[in-house]
XYZ file of N, CA and C in Angstrom:
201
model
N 0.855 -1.179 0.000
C 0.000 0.000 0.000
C 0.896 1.235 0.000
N 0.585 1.853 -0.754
C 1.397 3.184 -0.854
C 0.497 4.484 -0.248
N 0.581 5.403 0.116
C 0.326 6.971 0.588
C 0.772 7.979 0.039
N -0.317 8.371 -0.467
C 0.618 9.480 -1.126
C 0.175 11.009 -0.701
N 0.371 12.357 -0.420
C 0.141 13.104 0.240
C -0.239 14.324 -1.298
N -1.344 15.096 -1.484
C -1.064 16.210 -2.509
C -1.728 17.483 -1.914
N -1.493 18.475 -1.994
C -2.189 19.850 -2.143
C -3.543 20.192 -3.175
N -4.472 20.555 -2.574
C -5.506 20.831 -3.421
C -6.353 21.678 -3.296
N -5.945 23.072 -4.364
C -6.598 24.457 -4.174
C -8.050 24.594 -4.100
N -8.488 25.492 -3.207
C -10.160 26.152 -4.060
C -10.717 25.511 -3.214
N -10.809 24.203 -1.952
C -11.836 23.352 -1.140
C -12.216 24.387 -0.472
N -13.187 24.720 0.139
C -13.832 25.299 0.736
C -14.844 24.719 2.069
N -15.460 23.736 1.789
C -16.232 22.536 2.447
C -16.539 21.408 1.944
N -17.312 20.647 3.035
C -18.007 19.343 2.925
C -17.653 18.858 1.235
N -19.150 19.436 0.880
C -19.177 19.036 -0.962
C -17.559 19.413 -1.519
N -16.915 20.338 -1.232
C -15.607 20.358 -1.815
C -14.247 19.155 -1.892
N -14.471 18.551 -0.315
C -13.966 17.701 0.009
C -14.700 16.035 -0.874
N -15.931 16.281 -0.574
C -16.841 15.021 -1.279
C -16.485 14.940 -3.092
N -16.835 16.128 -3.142
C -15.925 15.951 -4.996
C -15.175 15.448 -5.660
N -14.062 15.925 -4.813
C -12.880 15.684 -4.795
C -12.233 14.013 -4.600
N -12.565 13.455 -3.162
C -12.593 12.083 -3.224
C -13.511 11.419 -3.668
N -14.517 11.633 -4.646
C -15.220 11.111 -5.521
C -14.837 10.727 -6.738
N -13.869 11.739 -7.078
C -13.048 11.197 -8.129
C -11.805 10.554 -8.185
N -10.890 10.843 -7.020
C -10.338 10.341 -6.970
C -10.025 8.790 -6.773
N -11.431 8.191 -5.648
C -11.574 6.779 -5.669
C -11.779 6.203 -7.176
N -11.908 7.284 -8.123
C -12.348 6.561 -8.840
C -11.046 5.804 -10.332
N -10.317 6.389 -9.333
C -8.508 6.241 -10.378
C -8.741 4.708 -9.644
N -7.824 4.234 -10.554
C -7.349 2.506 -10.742
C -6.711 2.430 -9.280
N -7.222 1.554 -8.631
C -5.873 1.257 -6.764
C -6.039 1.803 -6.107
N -7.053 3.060 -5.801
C -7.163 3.468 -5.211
C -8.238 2.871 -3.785
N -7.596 2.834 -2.878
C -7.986 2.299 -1.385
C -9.043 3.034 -0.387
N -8.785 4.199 -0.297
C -9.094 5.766 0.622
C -8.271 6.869 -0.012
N -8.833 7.354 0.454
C -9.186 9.205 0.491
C -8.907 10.121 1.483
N -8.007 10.718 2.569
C -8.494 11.435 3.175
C -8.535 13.044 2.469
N -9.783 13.579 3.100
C -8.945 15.461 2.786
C -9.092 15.943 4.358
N -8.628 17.029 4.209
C -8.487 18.171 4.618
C -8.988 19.515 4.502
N -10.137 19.668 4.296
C -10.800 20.913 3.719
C -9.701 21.961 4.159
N -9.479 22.594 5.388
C -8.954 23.890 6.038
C -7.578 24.072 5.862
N -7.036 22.755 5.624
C -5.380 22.469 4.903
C -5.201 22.397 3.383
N -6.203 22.160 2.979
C -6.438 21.670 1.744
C -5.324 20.060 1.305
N -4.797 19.347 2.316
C -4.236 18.341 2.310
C -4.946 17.507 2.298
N -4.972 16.364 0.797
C -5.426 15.364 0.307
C -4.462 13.671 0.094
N -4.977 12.624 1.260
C -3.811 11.611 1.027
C -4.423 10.723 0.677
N -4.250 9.985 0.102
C -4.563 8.954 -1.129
C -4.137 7.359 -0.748
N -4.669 6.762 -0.156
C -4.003 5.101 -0.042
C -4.223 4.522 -1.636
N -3.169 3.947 -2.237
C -3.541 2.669 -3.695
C -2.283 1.856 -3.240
N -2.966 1.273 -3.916
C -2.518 -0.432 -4.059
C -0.799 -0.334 -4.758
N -0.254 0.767 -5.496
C 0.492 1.253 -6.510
C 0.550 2.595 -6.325
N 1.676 3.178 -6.274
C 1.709 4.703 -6.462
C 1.132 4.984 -7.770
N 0.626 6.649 -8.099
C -0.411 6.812 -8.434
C 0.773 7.818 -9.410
N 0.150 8.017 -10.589
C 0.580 8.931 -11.696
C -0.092 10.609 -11.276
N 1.075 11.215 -11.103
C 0.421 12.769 -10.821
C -0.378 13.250 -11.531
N -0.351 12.818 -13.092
C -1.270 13.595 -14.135
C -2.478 13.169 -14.156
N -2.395 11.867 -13.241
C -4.035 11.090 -13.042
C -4.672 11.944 -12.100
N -3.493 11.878 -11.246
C -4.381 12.634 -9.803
C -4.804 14.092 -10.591
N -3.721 14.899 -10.777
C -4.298 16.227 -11.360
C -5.601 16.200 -12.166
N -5.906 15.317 -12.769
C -7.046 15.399 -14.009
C -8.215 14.899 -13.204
N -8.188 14.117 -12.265
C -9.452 13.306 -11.060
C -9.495 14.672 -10.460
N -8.642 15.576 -10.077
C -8.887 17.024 -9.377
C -9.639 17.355 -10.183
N -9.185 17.899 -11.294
C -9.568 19.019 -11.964
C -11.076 18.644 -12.620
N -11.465 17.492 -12.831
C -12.386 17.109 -12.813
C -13.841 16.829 -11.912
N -13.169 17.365 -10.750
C -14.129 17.219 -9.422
C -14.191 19.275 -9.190
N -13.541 19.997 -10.149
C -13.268 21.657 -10.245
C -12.074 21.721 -9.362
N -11.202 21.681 -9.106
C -10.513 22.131 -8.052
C -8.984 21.756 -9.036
N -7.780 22.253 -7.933
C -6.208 21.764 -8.467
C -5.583 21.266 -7.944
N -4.175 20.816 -8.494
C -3.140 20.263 -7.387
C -2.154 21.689 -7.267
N -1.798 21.632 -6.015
C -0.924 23.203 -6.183
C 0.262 22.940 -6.401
């Protein structure tokens, strides 16, 4: 199991946070989710470390970024 830790601009609340690991569970290996709304710190358990441009595009796809 790998962890991986990212930054992620623009969360604001709840639904911001829910978005966000909505898409992200939805990348290949992926295990959990935590965020961080007030940090904007997002950590990621998969099975496999995870391709940044995946994660960026599961962001940017839920509206938000990686900083």
């Amino acid at each position: 199991m790998a962890t991986q830790t990212y930054t992620v601009t623009g969360m604001t609340c709840g639904h911001c946070a829910s978005a966000v690991s909505t898409e992200l569970r939805g990348l290949p290996g992926v295990e959990a989710v935590r965020v961080d709304v007030a940090s904007g710190r997002v950590e990621v358990d998969a099975n496999q470390p995870l391709a940044t441009d995946a994660v960026a595009a599961a962001v940017d796809e839920a509206g938000y970024q990686l900083a």
